[in-house]
Amino acid sequence: MHSPAVAHRHFINGAAAPSSPLLRLKPTPSTSSAFSVRMSLREDAPSIAVVGVTGAVGQEFLSVLSDRSFPYRSIKMLASKRSAGKKYTFEDNEYVVEELTADSFKGVDIALFSAGGSISKEFGPIAANCGTVVVDNSSAFRMDAGVPLVIPEVNPEAMSHIKLGTGKGALIANPNCSTIICLMASTPLHRRAKVLRMVVSTYQAASGAGAAAMEELELQTREVLEGKRPTCNIFKQQYAFNLFSHNAPVLSNGYNEEEMKLVKETRKIWNDKDVKVTATCIRVPVMRAHAESVNLQFASPLDENEARDILKKAPGVVVIDDRAGNRFPTPLEVSNKDDVAVGRIRQDESQDGNHGLDIFVCGDQIRKGAALNAVQIAEMLL
């Protein structure tokens, strides 16, 4: 739940951020009080750094920190040398983006990273050695045995040994966006009836490939409607009015890396090396929210009515399952929202004895699939 807040806009080089839908990364905040006072900037709070602040997820970090009134005594905005010097206004204070260096983490308690795997691999351990707790949004450390892979609503106990104020740094990994969205819905059912096998088909938005992909989708849409040849710099093929297999590299087993992330990360997060998971990941021309079709096979019977009740009570989940009105979750409906939406909850007719369910899940890839989950991890450190 968001605290009441005055709307704050981010500024780049002193100019207001563009108003294009793909760049409006901040959800509309509650405005129950036009004169509410922010208490997030406090001397007794941790110091924060945002690494990759100029990217889509970096900007969303700022939105989520502000929306949730995350307490901080200072905030450092870090990016590449190319972006250094840009100015941002955050909660009425102006900040200058600094170049990320090995010295950037002195005195920083929590660092939120979203600058790509290579940057995380280089600077994440440096930050941790400086005493900083790093929450990393890349795949760099997710499968490292000593690094917790955390969804706060699913496995908070995985990071229970990490504390602020001890002077000891640590690495915590944010799962892949498709894994987060899938497990937010499937875990409550797994706890009740134990998932033996999960089959996932994803329909993934442009936001998963970053701000440049979102911009190109918008550009291509205009170009195609105007009868022009579409600009294909990000995906090397037409994205507007099209869909294709996820652009991640294809491995020797025929799966792509995105699909194997879902397989491996699910086993680690559930601490269940035997659960069977298979996935097919597809890129669709949607701006910023992923959709997933999930088929579940259970060890114990679970009927659809009980499943629906379980999901209605699950934290961070909203059920949209109106059969009479044919209304179910859509990417547009969950865009800029914190909750993951679940619908199409139905018994799997191919499995006997109520041992199978089908569900359809939608979640904002930039928000719960990335920035929100990372900030919730940081909140658990407070």
mmCIF file of C-alpha atoms in Angstrom:
data_model
loop_
_atom_site.group_PDB
_atom_site.id
_atom_site.type_symbol
_atom_site.label_atom_id
_atom_site.label_comp_id
_atom_site.label_asym_id
_atom_site.label_seq_id
_atom_site.Cartn_x
_atom_site.Cartn_y
_atom_site.Cartn_z
ATOM 1 C CA MET A 1 0.000 0.000 0.000
ATOM 2 C CA HIS A 2 1.342 3.426 -0.893
ATOM 3 C CA SER A 3 1.567 6.176 1.656
ATOM 4 C CA PRO A 4 -0.281 9.382 0.752
ATOM 5 C CA ALA A 5 2.118 11.510 -1.200
ATOM 6 C CA VAL A 6 2.429 14.619 -3.263
ATOM 7 C CA ALA A 7 3.281 13.806 -6.872
ATOM 8 C CA HIS A 8 6.971 14.264 -7.653
ATOM 9 C CA ARG A 9 8.329 14.423 -11.197
ATOM 10 C CA HIS A 10 11.811 13.425 -12.173
ATOM 11 C CA PHE A 11 13.864 15.918 -14.166
ATOM 12 C CA ILE A 12 16.749 15.308 -16.517
ATOM 13 C CA ASN A 13 19.246 18.124 -17.090
ATOM 14 C CA GLY A 14 16.783 20.537 -15.557
ATOM 15 C CA ALA A 15 14.003 19.706 -18.020
ATOM 16 C CA ALA A 16 10.857 17.785 -17.223
ATOM 17 C CA ALA A 17 10.967 14.137 -18.269
ATOM 18 C CA PRO A 18 9.068 13.390 -21.489
ATOM 19 C CA SER A 19 5.371 12.658 -21.199
ATOM 20 C CA SER A 20 5.358 9.695 -23.599
ATOM 21 C CA PRO A 21 3.429 6.707 -22.151
ATOM 22 C CA LEU A 22 6.543 4.539 -22.309
ATOM 23 C CA LEU A 23 8.462 6.971 -20.103
ATOM 24 C CA ARG A 24 5.762 7.583 -17.523
ATOM 25 C CA LEU A 25 7.311 5.090 -15.166
ATOM 26 C CA LYS A 26 5.687 6.466 -12.022
ATOM 27 C CA PRO A 27 2.195 5.318 -11.016
ATOM 28 C CA THR A 28 -0.334 7.889 -9.953
ATOM 29 C CA PRO A 29 0.175 8.337 -6.205
ATOM 30 C CA SER A 30 -2.531 8.740 -3.627
ATOM 31 C CA THR A 31 -3.449 12.382 -3.127
ATOM 32 C CA SER A 32 -5.585 12.193 -0.027
ATOM 33 C CA SER A 33 -3.693 15.158 1.345
ATOM 34 C CA ALA A 34 -2.395 17.833 -0.969
ATOM 35 C CA PHE A 35 -0.029 18.996 1.758
ATOM 36 C CA SER A 36 1.311 15.681 3.052
ATOM 37 C CA VAL A 37 4.863 15.932 4.355
ATOM 38 C CA ARG A 38 7.470 13.350 3.395
ATOM 39 C CA MET A 39 9.380 11.865 6.286
ATOM 40 C CA SER A 40 11.644 9.653 4.164
ATOM 41 C CA LEU A 41 14.736 11.921 4.346
ATOM 42 C CA ARG A 42 15.952 11.261 7.909
ATOM 43 C CA GLU A 43 19.270 11.348 9.695
ATOM 44 C CA ASP A 44 18.627 8.001 11.406
ATOM 45 C CA ALA A 45 17.949 6.192 8.106
ATOM 46 C CA PRO A 46 20.318 4.223 5.847
ATOM 47 C CA SER A 47 22.266 5.774 2.995
ATOM 48 C CA ILE A 48 21.256 4.524 -0.451
ATOM 49 C CA ALA A 49 22.836 4.297 -3.883
ATOM 50 C CA VAL A 50 20.983 3.602 -7.129
ATOM 51 C CA VAL A 51 23.242 2.065 -9.769
ATOM 52 C CA GLY A 52 21.960 2.444 -13.326
ATOM 53 C CA VAL A 53 19.702 5.311 -12.323
ATOM 54 C CA THR A 54 19.161 6.549 -15.889
ATOM 55 C CA GLY A 55 17.643 3.267 -17.127
ATOM 56 C CA ALA A 56 14.009 2.182 -17.052
ATOM 57 C CA VAL A 57 14.401 0.133 -13.863
ATOM 58 C CA GLY A 58 16.689 2.737 -12.290
ATOM 59 C CA GLN A 59 14.009 5.360 -12.780
ATOM 60 C CA GLU A 60 11.440 2.980 -11.356
ATOM 61 C CA PHE A 61 13.644 2.483 -8.285
ATOM 62 C CA LEU A 62 13.225 6.206 -7.633
ATOM 63 C CA SER A 63 9.464 6.038 -8.153
ATOM 64 C CA VAL A 64 9.055 3.094 -5.794
ATOM 65 C CA LEU A 65 11.332 4.576 -3.120
ATOM 66 C CA SER A 66 9.264 7.744 -3.239
ATOM 67 C CA ASP A 67 5.867 6.036 -3.365
ATOM 68 C CA ARG A 68 6.674 3.860 -0.369
ATOM 69 C CA SER A 69 8.350 6.674 1.611
ATOM 70 C CA PHE A 70 11.459 4.555 1.973
ATOM 71 C CA PRO A 71 13.598 6.177 4.705
ATOM 72 C CA TYR A 72 17.058 7.398 3.725
ATOM 73 C CA ARG A 73 19.577 9.902 5.023
ATOM 74 C CA SER A 74 21.251 10.294 1.640
ATOM 75 C CA ILE A 75 20.846 8.955 -1.870
ATOM 76 C CA LYS A 76 23.560 8.620 -4.482
ATOM 77 C CA MET A 77 22.669 8.398 -8.151
ATOM 78 C CA LEU A 78 25.206 6.374 -10.126
ATOM 79 C CA ALA A 79 25.523 5.564 -13.819
ATOM 80 C CA SER A 80 28.059 5.303 -16.607
ATOM 81 C CA LYS A 81 30.575 7.993 -17.453
ATOM 82 C CA ARG A 82 28.360 8.939 -20.380
ATOM 83 C CA SER A 83 25.450 9.776 -18.062
ATOM 84 C CA ALA A 84 27.488 11.485 -15.345
ATOM 85 C CA GLY A 85 26.511 15.098 -14.834
ATOM 86 C CA LYS A 86 22.820 14.686 -15.581
ATOM 87 C CA LYS A 87 20.605 16.303 -12.971
ATOM 88 C CA TYR A 88 17.554 14.780 -11.347
ATOM 89 C CA THR A 89 15.060 16.244 -8.921
ATOM 90 C CA PHE A 90 13.975 13.612 -6.428
ATOM 91 C CA GLU A 91 11.595 14.491 -3.602
ATOM 92 C CA ASP A 92 12.245 18.209 -4.122
ATOM 93 C CA ASN A 93 16.036 17.916 -3.933
ATOM 94 C CA GLU A 94 18.359 18.108 -6.927
ATOM 95 C CA TYR A 95 20.968 15.402 -7.461
ATOM 96 C CA VAL A 96 23.773 15.104 -9.976
ATOM 97 C CA VAL A 97 24.406 11.676 -11.486
ATOM 98 C CA GLU A 98 27.892 10.471 -10.582
ATOM 99 C CA GLU A 99 30.085 8.113 -12.562
ATOM 100 C CA LEU A 100 30.151 4.627 -11.055
ATOM 101 C CA THR A 101 33.615 3.825 -9.710
ATOM 102 C CA ALA A 102 35.177 1.531 -7.129
ATOM 103 C CA ASP A 103 35.014 4.415 -4.643
ATOM 104 C CA SER A 104 31.285 5.019 -5.072
ATOM 105 C CA PHE A 105 30.175 2.873 -2.122
ATOM 106 C CA LYS A 106 32.038 4.393 0.803
ATOM 107 C CA GLY A 107 29.435 5.090 3.473
ATOM 108 C CA VAL A 108 26.605 3.487 1.462
ATOM 109 C CA ASP A 109 24.382 1.081 3.415
ATOM 110 C CA ILE A 110 22.126 -0.223 0.610
ATOM 111 C CA ALA A 111 22.802 -0.216 -3.134
ATOM 112 C CA LEU A 112 20.101 -1.016 -5.675
ATOM 113 C CA PHE A 113 21.725 -2.276 -8.877
ATOM 114 C CA SER A 114 20.146 -2.390 -12.330
ATOM 115 C CA ALA A 115 22.932 -1.716 -14.805
ATOM 116 C CA GLY A 116 23.390 -5.125 -16.417
ATOM 117 C CA GLY A 117 25.188 -8.305 -15.441
ATOM 118 C CA SER A 118 28.717 -7.224 -16.345
ATOM 119 C CA ILE A 119 28.496 -4.082 -14.198
ATOM 120 C CA SER A 120 27.034 -6.096 -11.319
ATOM 121 C CA LYS A 121 29.786 -8.698 -11.528
ATOM 122 C CA GLU A 122 32.449 -5.997 -11.436
ATOM 123 C CA PHE A 123 31.024 -3.601 -8.855
ATOM 124 C CA GLY A 124 28.678 -5.767 -6.747
ATOM 125 C CA PRO A 125 31.506 -7.519 -4.854
ATOM 126 C CA ILE A 126 33.360 -4.196 -4.514
ATOM 127 C CA ALA A 127 30.293 -2.669 -2.888
ATOM 128 C CA ALA A 128 29.784 -5.659 -0.599
ATOM 129 C CA ASN A 129 33.441 -5.491 0.476
ATOM 130 C CA CYS A 130 32.818 -1.848 1.441
ATOM 131 C CA GLY A 131 30.078 -2.984 3.842
ATOM 132 C CA THR A 132 27.169 -2.268 1.482
ATOM 133 C CA VAL A 133 24.204 -4.609 1.131
ATOM 134 C CA VAL A 134 23.656 -4.934 -2.613
ATOM 135 C CA VAL A 135 20.244 -5.792 -4.076
ATOM 136 C CA ASP A 136 21.042 -6.757 -7.656
ATOM 137 C CA ASN A 137 18.475 -6.880 -10.433
ATOM 138 C CA SER A 138 20.706 -8.675 -12.964
ATOM 139 C CA SER A 139 21.298 -12.399 -13.440
ATOM 140 C CA ALA A 140 24.926 -12.093 -12.279
ATOM 141 C CA PHE A 141 24.530 -13.754 -8.870
ATOM 142 C CA ARG A 142 21.120 -15.432 -8.953
ATOM 143 C CA MET A 143 22.386 -18.986 -9.085
ATOM 144 C CA ASP A 144 25.354 -18.480 -6.750
ATOM 145 C CA ALA A 145 24.862 -20.835 -3.813
ATOM 146 C CA GLY A 146 25.847 -18.192 -1.258
ATOM 147 C CA VAL A 147 23.595 -15.441 -2.627
ATOM 148 C CA PRO A 148 19.925 -15.365 -1.548
ATOM 149 C CA LEU A 149 17.429 -15.172 -4.424
ATOM 150 C CA VAL A 150 14.439 -13.473 -2.858
ATOM 151 C CA ILE A 151 10.791 -12.646 -3.442
ATOM 152 C CA PRO A 152 9.682 -11.147 -0.094
ATOM 153 C CA GLU A 153 6.179 -12.661 -0.237
ATOM 154 C CA VAL A 154 7.614 -16.086 -1.134
ATOM 155 C CA ASN A 155 10.918 -16.788 0.658
ATOM 156 C CA PRO A 156 11.886 -13.944 3.021
ATOM 157 C CA GLU A 157 13.715 -16.410 5.257
ATOM 158 C CA ALA A 158 16.431 -16.775 2.612
ATOM 159 C CA MET A 159 17.914 -13.401 3.618
ATOM 160 C CA SER A 160 17.219 -13.515 7.355
ATOM 161 C CA HIS A 161 20.951 -13.687 8.138
ATOM 162 C CA ILE A 162 21.706 -10.357 6.418
ATOM 163 C CA LYS A 163 21.509 -7.302 8.664
ATOM 164 C CA LEU A 164 22.219 -3.608 8.311
ATOM 165 C CA GLY A 165 24.464 -1.846 10.782
ATOM 166 C CA THR A 166 26.912 -4.695 11.223
ATOM 167 C CA GLY A 167 29.488 -3.268 8.847
ATOM 168 C CA LYS A 168 29.272 -6.493 6.871
ATOM 169 C CA GLY A 169 28.176 -6.203 3.247
ATOM 170 C CA ALA A 170 26.256 -8.799 1.270
ATOM 171 C CA LEU A 171 24.774 -9.622 -2.097
ATOM 172 C CA ILE A 172 21.055 -10.334 -2.548
ATOM 173 C CA ALA A 173 19.697 -11.246 -5.973
ATOM 174 C CA ASN A 174 16.402 -10.098 -7.436
ATOM 175 C CA PRO A 175 14.856 -12.945 -9.474
ATOM 176 C CA ASN A 176 14.067 -12.591 -13.155
ATOM 177 C CA CYS A 177 10.850 -10.699 -13.864
ATOM 178 C CA SER A 178 9.015 -13.693 -15.351
ATOM 179 C CA THR A 179 9.952 -15.817 -12.332
ATOM 180 C CA ILE A 180 8.685 -13.222 -9.860
ATOM 181 C CA ILE A 181 5.348 -12.800 -11.621
ATOM 182 C CA CYS A 182 4.867 -16.566 -11.962
ATOM 183 C CA LEU A 183 5.776 -17.452 -8.381
ATOM 184 C CA MET A 184 3.699 -14.682 -6.815
ATOM 185 C CA ALA A 185 0.656 -16.582 -8.062
ATOM 186 C CA SER A 186 1.824 -20.183 -7.925
ATOM 187 C CA THR A 187 3.536 -20.186 -4.509
ATOM 188 C CA PRO A 188 0.356 -19.831 -2.396
ATOM 189 C CA LEU A 189 -1.027 -22.870 -4.235
ATOM 190 C CA HIS A 190 2.290 -24.699 -3.909
ATOM 191 C CA ARG A 191 2.168 -24.213 -0.138
ATOM 192 C CA ARG A 192 -1.261 -25.812 0.004
ATOM 193 C CA ALA A 193 -0.908 -28.757 -2.415
ATOM 194 C CA LYS A 194 2.787 -28.944 -3.467
ATOM 195 C CA VAL A 195 3.515 -28.366 -7.121
ATOM 196 C CA LEU A 196 5.093 -31.388 -8.817
ATOM 197 C CA ARG A 197 5.226 -29.935 -12.329
ATOM 198 C CA MET A 198 4.700 -26.456 -13.751
ATOM 199 C CA VAL A 199 4.338 -25.555 -17.439
ATOM 200 C CA VAL A 200 4.679 -21.845 -18.190
ATOM 201 C CA SER A 201 4.114 -19.878 -21.394
ATOM 202 C CA THR A 202 5.095 -16.219 -21.139
ATOM 203 C CA TYR A 203 3.998 -13.227 -23.175
ATOM 204 C CA GLN A 204 6.677 -10.668 -22.354
ATOM 205 C CA ALA A 205 6.568 -6.919 -22.808
ATOM 206 C CA ALA A 206 9.096 -4.570 -24.377
ATOM 207 C CA SER A 207 10.072 -3.202 -20.968
ATOM 208 C CA GLY A 208 11.929 -6.423 -20.245
ATOM 209 C CA ALA A 209 14.488 -5.373 -22.852
ATOM 210 C CA GLY A 210 14.835 -1.857 -21.448
ATOM 211 C CA ALA A 211 13.833 1.692 -22.287
ATOM 212 C CA ALA A 212 15.334 1.536 -25.785
ATOM 213 C CA ALA A 213 13.104 -1.410 -26.701
ATOM 214 C CA MET A 214 10.053 0.440 -25.406
ATOM 215 C CA GLU A 215 10.980 3.453 -27.512
ATOM 216 C CA GLU A 216 11.505 1.280 -30.580
ATOM 217 C CA LEU A 217 8.118 -0.419 -30.168
ATOM 218 C CA GLU A 218 6.437 2.980 -30.104
ATOM 219 C CA LEU A 219 8.484 4.143 -33.094
ATOM 220 C CA GLN A 220 7.780 0.978 -35.094
ATOM 221 C CA THR A 221 4.058 1.247 -34.411
ATOM 222 C CA ARG A 222 3.981 4.742 -35.888
ATOM 223 C CA GLU A 223 6.152 3.676 -38.830
ATOM 224 C CA VAL A 224 4.042 0.639 -39.724
ATOM 225 C CA LEU A 225 0.800 2.615 -39.510
ATOM 226 C CA GLU A 226 2.344 5.218 -41.801
ATOM 227 C CA GLY A 227 3.381 2.538 -44.298
ATOM 228 C CA LYS A 228 7.093 2.947 -43.588
ATOM 229 C CA ARG A 229 9.700 0.244 -43.120
ATOM 230 C CA PRO A 230 10.069 -0.268 -39.337
ATOM 231 C CA THR A 231 13.296 0.602 -37.559
ATOM 232 C CA CYS A 232 14.746 -2.657 -36.171
ATOM 233 C CA ASN A 233 17.762 -1.846 -34.008
ATOM 234 C CA ILE A 234 16.930 -3.690 -30.781
ATOM 235 C CA PHE A 235 15.414 -6.998 -31.909
ATOM 236 C CA LYS A 236 16.544 -7.089 -35.569
ATOM 237 C CA GLN A 237 13.002 -7.851 -36.699
ATOM 238 C CA GLN A 238 9.623 -6.172 -36.710
ATOM 239 C CA TYR A 239 8.134 -6.012 -33.206
ATOM 240 C CA ALA A 240 5.027 -3.887 -33.780
ATOM 241 C CA PHE A 241 1.994 -6.005 -34.742
ATOM 242 C CA ASN A 242 4.110 -9.132 -34.362
ATOM 243 C CA LEU A 243 5.399 -11.574 -31.758
ATOM 244 C CA PHE A 244 8.376 -13.889 -31.680
ATOM 245 C CA SER A 245 10.392 -16.252 -29.511
ATOM 246 C CA HIS A 246 12.160 -14.415 -26.710
ATOM 247 C CA ASN A 247 15.360 -12.787 -27.905
ATOM 248 C CA ALA A 248 17.574 -14.461 -25.275
ATOM 249 C CA PRO A 249 20.284 -16.769 -26.670
ATOM 250 C CA VAL A 250 19.171 -20.326 -27.430
ATOM 251 C CA LEU A 251 21.086 -23.032 -25.561
ATOM 252 C CA SER A 252 22.179 -26.499 -26.690
ATOM 253 C CA ASN A 253 19.065 -28.089 -25.136
ATOM 254 C CA GLY A 254 16.801 -25.933 -27.335
ATOM 255 C CA TYR A 255 15.615 -23.750 -24.476
ATOM 256 C CA ASN A 256 16.597 -20.091 -24.436
ATOM 257 C CA GLU A 257 18.249 -18.453 -21.435
ATOM 258 C CA GLU A 258 15.013 -16.770 -20.341
ATOM 259 C CA GLU A 259 13.239 -20.117 -20.166
ATOM 260 C CA MET A 260 16.031 -21.736 -18.193
ATOM 261 C CA LYS A 261 16.008 -18.830 -15.726
ATOM 262 C CA LEU A 262 12.420 -19.738 -14.883
ATOM 263 C CA VAL A 263 13.365 -23.395 -14.445
ATOM 264 C CA LYS A 264 16.452 -22.872 -12.284
ATOM 265 C CA GLU A 265 15.231 -19.897 -10.262
ATOM 266 C CA THR A 266 11.980 -21.631 -9.311
ATOM 267 C CA ARG A 267 13.904 -24.592 -7.896
ATOM 268 C CA LYS A 268 16.193 -22.323 -5.896
ATOM 269 C CA ILE A 269 13.458 -20.045 -4.526
ATOM 270 C CA TRP A 270 11.227 -22.988 -3.578
ATOM 271 C CA ASN A 271 14.255 -24.910 -2.296
ATOM 272 C CA ASP A 272 13.021 -27.885 -4.288
ATOM 273 C CA LYS A 273 15.471 -29.395 -6.759
ATOM 274 C CA ASP A 274 12.915 -31.998 -7.820
ATOM 275 C CA VAL A 275 10.082 -29.745 -8.991
ATOM 276 C CA LYS A 276 9.650 -30.120 -12.738
ATOM 277 C CA VAL A 277 9.408 -26.832 -14.647
ATOM 278 C CA THR A 278 9.263 -26.167 -18.372
ATOM 279 C CA ALA A 279 8.748 -22.840 -20.097
ATOM 280 C CA THR A 280 8.246 -21.194 -23.478
ATOM 281 C CA CYS A 281 8.975 -17.470 -23.504
ATOM 282 C CA ILE A 282 7.553 -15.182 -26.184
ATOM 283 C CA ARG A 283 8.106 -11.467 -26.780
ATOM 284 C CA VAL A 284 4.819 -9.652 -27.537
ATOM 285 C CA PRO A 285 4.189 -6.010 -28.559
ATOM 286 C CA VAL A 286 3.051 -4.821 -25.139
ATOM 287 C CA MET A 287 4.746 -1.893 -23.452
ATOM 288 C CA ARG A 288 5.510 -2.817 -19.845
ATOM 289 C CA ALA A 289 3.612 -5.736 -18.282
ATOM 290 C CA HIS A 290 4.163 -9.471 -18.750
ATOM 291 C CA ALA A 291 1.454 -12.122 -19.014
ATOM 292 C CA GLU A 292 1.917 -15.822 -18.261
ATOM 293 C CA SER A 293 -0.168 -18.930 -18.756
ATOM 294 C CA VAL A 294 0.666 -21.398 -15.977
ATOM 295 C CA ASN A 295 -0.358 -25.039 -15.763
ATOM 296 C CA LEU A 296 0.181 -26.694 -12.377
ATOM 297 C CA GLN A 297 0.226 -30.353 -11.363
ATOM 298 C CA PHE A 298 -0.111 -30.988 -7.622
ATOM 299 C CA ALA A 299 0.806 -33.778 -5.242
ATOM 300 C CA SER A 300 -2.471 -33.263 -3.357
ATOM 301 C CA PRO A 301 -5.942 -32.480 -4.739
ATOM 302 C CA LEU A 302 -6.827 -28.788 -4.996
ATOM 303 C CA ASP A 303 -10.112 -27.647 -6.494
ATOM 304 C CA GLU A 304 -10.512 -24.346 -8.290
ATOM 305 C CA ASN A 305 -12.771 -22.784 -5.637
ATOM 306 C CA GLU A 306 -10.268 -23.349 -2.859
ATOM 307 C CA ALA A 307 -7.478 -22.126 -5.133
ATOM 308 C CA ARG A 308 -9.422 -18.945 -5.835
ATOM 309 C CA ASP A 309 -9.918 -18.347 -2.107
ATOM 310 C CA ILE A 310 -6.216 -18.936 -1.414
ATOM 311 C CA LEU A 311 -5.198 -16.451 -4.094
ATOM 312 C CA LYS A 312 -7.658 -13.822 -2.854
ATOM 313 C CA LYS A 313 -5.869 -13.890 0.507
ATOM 314 C CA ALA A 314 -2.339 -13.960 -0.912
ATOM 315 C CA PRO A 315 -0.250 -10.810 -0.331
ATOM 316 C CA GLY A 316 0.578 -8.874 -3.477
ATOM 317 C CA VAL A 317 -2.018 -10.751 -5.536
ATOM 318 C CA VAL A 318 -5.379 -9.587 -6.859
ATOM 319 C CA VAL A 319 -7.878 -11.980 -8.419
ATOM 320 C CA ILE A 320 -9.665 -10.893 -11.608
ATOM 321 C CA ASP A 321 -11.729 -13.907 -12.585
ATOM 322 C CA ASP A 322 -15.134 -12.916 -13.957
ATOM 323 C CA ARG A 323 -16.330 -15.736 -16.171
ATOM 324 C CA ALA A 324 -19.785 -14.266 -16.749
ATOM 325 C CA GLY A 325 -18.316 -10.983 -17.955
ATOM 326 C CA ASN A 326 -15.341 -12.652 -19.667
ATOM 327 C CA ARG A 327 -13.074 -10.308 -17.726
ATOM 328 C CA PHE A 328 -9.635 -11.508 -16.720
ATOM 329 C CA PRO A 329 -6.183 -9.941 -16.173
ATOM 330 C CA THR A 330 -4.640 -7.874 -18.945
ATOM 331 C CA PRO A 331 -1.168 -6.298 -19.185
ATOM 332 C CA LEU A 332 -2.713 -2.856 -19.578
ATOM 333 C CA GLU A 333 -4.718 -3.234 -16.390
ATOM 334 C CA VAL A 334 -1.681 -4.102 -14.263
ATOM 335 C CA SER A 335 0.699 -1.561 -15.790
ATOM 336 C CA ASN A 336 2.025 0.842 -13.135
ATOM 337 C CA LYS A 337 0.468 -1.355 -10.432
ATOM 338 C CA ASP A 338 2.152 -3.209 -7.583
ATOM 339 C CA ASP A 339 -0.090 -6.275 -7.425
ATOM 340 C CA VAL A 340 0.135 -9.309 -9.670
ATOM 341 C CA ALA A 341 -3.278 -10.172 -11.150
ATOM 342 C CA VAL A 342 -4.513 -13.754 -11.494
ATOM 343 C CA GLY A 343 -7.485 -15.113 -13.398
ATOM 344 C CA ARG A 344 -8.714 -17.935 -15.661
ATOM 345 C CA ILE A 345 -8.528 -20.141 -12.565
ATOM 346 C CA ARG A 346 -9.853 -23.500 -13.665
ATOM 347 C CA GLN A 347 -9.440 -27.205 -13.174
ATOM 348 C CA ASP A 348 -7.106 -28.891 -15.665
ATOM 349 C CA GLU A 349 -9.428 -31.333 -17.427
ATOM 350 C CA SER A 350 -6.468 -33.442 -18.583
ATOM 351 C CA GLN A 351 -5.570 -34.418 -15.009
ATOM 352 C CA ASP A 352 -7.629 -36.699 -12.777
ATOM 353 C CA GLY A 353 -8.777 -36.062 -9.236
ATOM 354 C CA ASN A 354 -8.349 -32.290 -9.020
ATOM 355 C CA HIS A 355 -4.587 -32.608 -9.233
ATOM 356 C CA GLY A 356 -4.186 -29.876 -11.843
ATOM 357 C CA LEU A 357 -5.047 -26.199 -12.368
ATOM 358 C CA ASP A 358 -4.614 -23.620 -15.103
ATOM 359 C CA ILE A 359 -4.154 -19.948 -14.219
ATOM 360 C CA PHE A 360 -3.376 -16.761 -16.159
ATOM 361 C CA VAL A 361 -1.125 -14.181 -14.512
ATOM 362 C CA CYS A 362 -0.228 -10.573 -15.374
ATOM 363 C CA GLY A 363 2.272 -8.320 -13.630
ATOM 364 C CA ASP A 364 4.106 -5.079 -14.275
ATOM 365 C CA GLN A 365 7.590 -6.148 -15.359
ATOM 366 C CA ILE A 366 9.323 -2.925 -14.335
ATOM 367 C CA ARG A 367 7.537 -2.651 -11.009
ATOM 368 C CA LYS A 368 6.926 -5.966 -9.208
ATOM 369 C CA GLY A 369 9.067 -7.760 -11.772
ATOM 370 C CA ALA A 370 12.057 -5.587 -10.917
ATOM 371 C CA ALA A 371 12.106 -2.328 -8.933
ATOM 372 C CA LEU A 372 9.334 -2.968 -6.408
ATOM 373 C CA ASN A 373 10.674 -6.400 -5.501
ATOM 374 C CA ALA A 374 14.134 -4.939 -4.964
ATOM 375 C CA VAL A 375 12.845 -2.130 -2.751
ATOM 376 C CA GLN A 376 10.742 -4.617 -0.754
ATOM 377 C CA ILE A 377 13.955 -6.584 -0.173
ATOM 378 C CA ALA A 378 15.595 -3.366 1.033
ATOM 379 C CA GLU A 379 12.626 -2.720 3.333
ATOM 380 C CA MET A 380 13.222 -6.093 4.973
ATOM 381 C CA LEU A 381 16.673 -4.855 5.972
ATOM 382 C CA LEU A 382 15.298 -1.892 7.953
#
